Amino acid sequence: QVNLVESGGGSVQAGGSLRLSCLVTDAFIWRHCLAWYRQAPGKQRVGVATLDDDNTTNYADSVKGRFTISKDNTKKTLYLQLDDLKPEDTAMYYCGPGAYLYNRCSPRTIPQFSDWGQGTQVTVSA
């Protein structure tokens, strides 16, 4: 059973925008801290943004002010709006459960999780 289905990626020029979507079918994951991650070729997966169950958001410094995380409870869908994209944003993007750091849902740590979706590719050209 696939619990996370990402979509919305594509190829854009620098300065462009995309909106990523993630359908979350696992009720347990949906009720807690949710997150977007990305993994560039040859690099480790890193957190990008988190959204806690009280709607508190938290962003990696590299995307703060440019990316916006949100969700639609009726559709059980998590979103990531990507604006003012840069070539260094090029990566495969994944959604998943978030993790807590100092009692706060944070993109600065990645949970022990193996049931990742297929991801969605974002490519930004200069």
Short mmCIF file of C-alpha atoms in Angstrom, two decimals:
data_model
loop_
_atom_site.label_atom_id
_atom_site.label_comp_id
_atom_site.label_asym_id
_atom_site.label_seq_id
_atom_site.Cartn_x
_atom_site.Cartn_y
_atom_site.Cartn_z
CA GLN A 1 0.00 0.00 0.00
CA VAL A 2 1.35 3.40 -1.02
CA ASN A 3 0.67 5.98 1.65
CA LEU A 4 2.39 9.01 0.12
CA VAL A 5 1.91 10.14 -3.49
CA GLU A 6 3.78 13.24 -4.61
CA SER A 7 3.09 15.23 -7.78
CA GLY A 8 3.51 18.66 -9.33
CA GLY A 9 7.20 18.74 -10.11
CA GLY A 10 8.61 19.97 -13.40
CA SER A 11 11.29 21.97 -15.16
CA VAL A 12 11.30 25.75 -14.79
CA GLN A 13 13.68 28.62 -15.22
CA ALA A 14 15.19 30.46 -12.30
CA GLY A 15 12.65 32.79 -10.74
CA GLY A 16 9.76 30.53 -11.67
CA SER A 17 7.20 28.80 -9.46
CA LEU A 18 5.76 25.35 -8.90
CA ARG A 19 3.24 23.84 -6.50
CA LEU A 20 3.90 20.36 -5.24
CA SER A 21 1.14 18.14 -3.87
CA CYS A 22 1.24 15.06 -1.68
CA LEU A 23 -1.73 12.82 -1.07
CA VAL A 24 -1.37 11.28 2.39
CA THR A 25 -3.52 8.19 2.88
CA ASP A 26 -2.02 7.11 6.20
CA ALA A 27 -4.23 8.59 8.92
CA PHE A 28 -1.55 8.38 11.59
CA ILE A 29 0.94 10.34 9.50
CA TRP A 30 -1.71 12.91 8.61
CA ARG A 31 -2.57 13.66 12.25
CA HIS A 32 0.98 14.63 13.21
CA CYS A 33 3.88 16.76 12.03
CA LEU A 34 4.10 16.70 8.23
CA ALA A 35 7.13 17.61 6.17
CA TRP A 36 8.66 18.11 2.77
CA TYR A 37 12.16 16.88 2.06
CA ARG A 38 14.46 17.02 -0.94
CA GLN A 39 17.41 15.04 -2.18
CA ALA A 40 19.80 16.29 -4.83
CA PRO A 41 21.94 13.83 -6.81
CA GLY A 42 24.81 12.56 -4.72
CA LYS A 43 23.58 14.27 -1.58
CA GLN A 44 21.63 13.23 1.49
CA ARG A 45 17.95 13.86 1.94
CA VAL A 46 17.31 17.08 3.86
CA GLY A 47 14.27 18.69 5.37
CA VAL A 48 12.73 21.68 3.61
CA ALA A 49 9.59 22.59 5.56
CA THR A 50 7.34 21.25 8.29
CA LEU A 51 3.73 21.78 9.30
CA ASP A 52 2.66 20.74 12.78
CA ASP A 53 -0.82 19.63 13.81
CA ASP A 54 -1.42 23.13 15.29
CA ASN A 55 -0.55 24.62 11.85
CA THR A 56 2.82 25.94 13.02
CA THR A 57 5.26 26.06 10.10
CA ASN A 58 9.02 25.82 10.08
CA TYR A 59 11.41 26.21 7.16
CA ALA A 60 15.01 25.47 6.30
CA ASP A 61 17.01 28.68 6.06
CA SER A 62 17.72 28.05 2.37
CA VAL A 63 14.02 28.28 1.43
CA LYS A 64 12.64 30.68 4.02
CA GLY A 65 10.61 33.42 2.35
CA ARG A 66 10.39 31.52 -0.94
CA PHE A 67 8.56 28.26 -0.09
CA THR A 68 5.20 27.86 1.68
CA ILE A 69 3.89 24.64 3.20
CA SER A 70 0.15 24.13 3.67
CA LYS A 71 -2.46 21.39 3.75
CA ASP A 72 -6.07 20.68 2.86
CA ASN A 73 -7.68 18.53 5.53
CA THR A 74 -10.67 17.59 3.37
CA LYS A 75 -8.41 16.28 0.61
CA LYS A 76 -5.73 14.88 2.93
CA THR A 77 -3.23 16.66 0.73
CA LEU A 78 -0.05 18.44 1.73
CA TYR A 79 1.25 21.24 -0.50
CA LEU A 80 4.52 23.04 -1.03
CA GLN A 81 4.43 26.28 -2.99
CA LEU A 82 7.84 26.99 -4.50
CA ASP A 83 8.44 30.59 -5.59
CA ASP A 84 11.55 32.41 -6.83
CA LEU A 85 13.15 29.08 -7.63
CA LYS A 86 16.92 28.83 -7.92
CA PRO A 87 19.11 26.24 -9.66
CA GLU A 88 20.20 24.97 -6.24
CA ASP A 89 16.57 23.98 -5.57
CA THR A 90 16.93 21.22 -8.17
CA ALA A 91 16.21 17.91 -6.43
CA MET A 92 13.73 15.11 -5.96
CA TYR A 93 11.11 16.26 -3.48
CA TYR A 94 9.41 13.93 -1.01
CA CYS A 95 6.71 14.35 1.60
CA GLY A 96 6.50 12.39 4.80
CA PRO A 97 6.20 12.52 8.56
CA GLY A 98 8.14 15.25 10.26
CA ALA A 99 10.32 14.96 13.31
CA TYR A 100 10.64 16.93 16.52
CA LEU A 101 13.68 18.85 17.62
CA TYR A 102 13.54 20.53 21.03
CA ASN A 103 9.79 19.77 21.16
CA ARG A 104 9.17 21.56 17.89
CA CYS A 105 8.32 20.06 14.51
CA SER A 106 11.48 20.89 12.58
CA PRO A 107 12.97 20.35 9.10
CA ARG A 108 16.42 20.19 10.69
CA THR A 109 16.02 16.53 11.54
CA ILE A 110 14.72 13.53 9.62
CA PRO A 111 12.68 10.77 11.27
CA GLN A 112 13.41 7.06 11.08
CA PHE A 113 11.07 6.29 8.19
CA SER A 114 11.29 3.90 5.26
CA ASP A 115 7.90 4.06 3.52
CA TRP A 116 8.74 6.97 1.22
CA GLY A 117 6.78 7.72 -1.92
CA GLN A 118 8.27 7.97 -5.38
CA GLY A 119 8.94 11.68 -5.05
CA THR A 120 8.53 14.41 -7.65
CA GLN A 121 11.42 15.94 -9.58
CA VAL A 122 12.03 19.68 -9.60
CA THR A 123 14.59 20.99 -12.07
CA VAL A 124 15.52 24.67 -12.18
CA SER A 125 17.65 26.03 -14.99
CA ALA A 126 19.68 29.21 -14.78
#
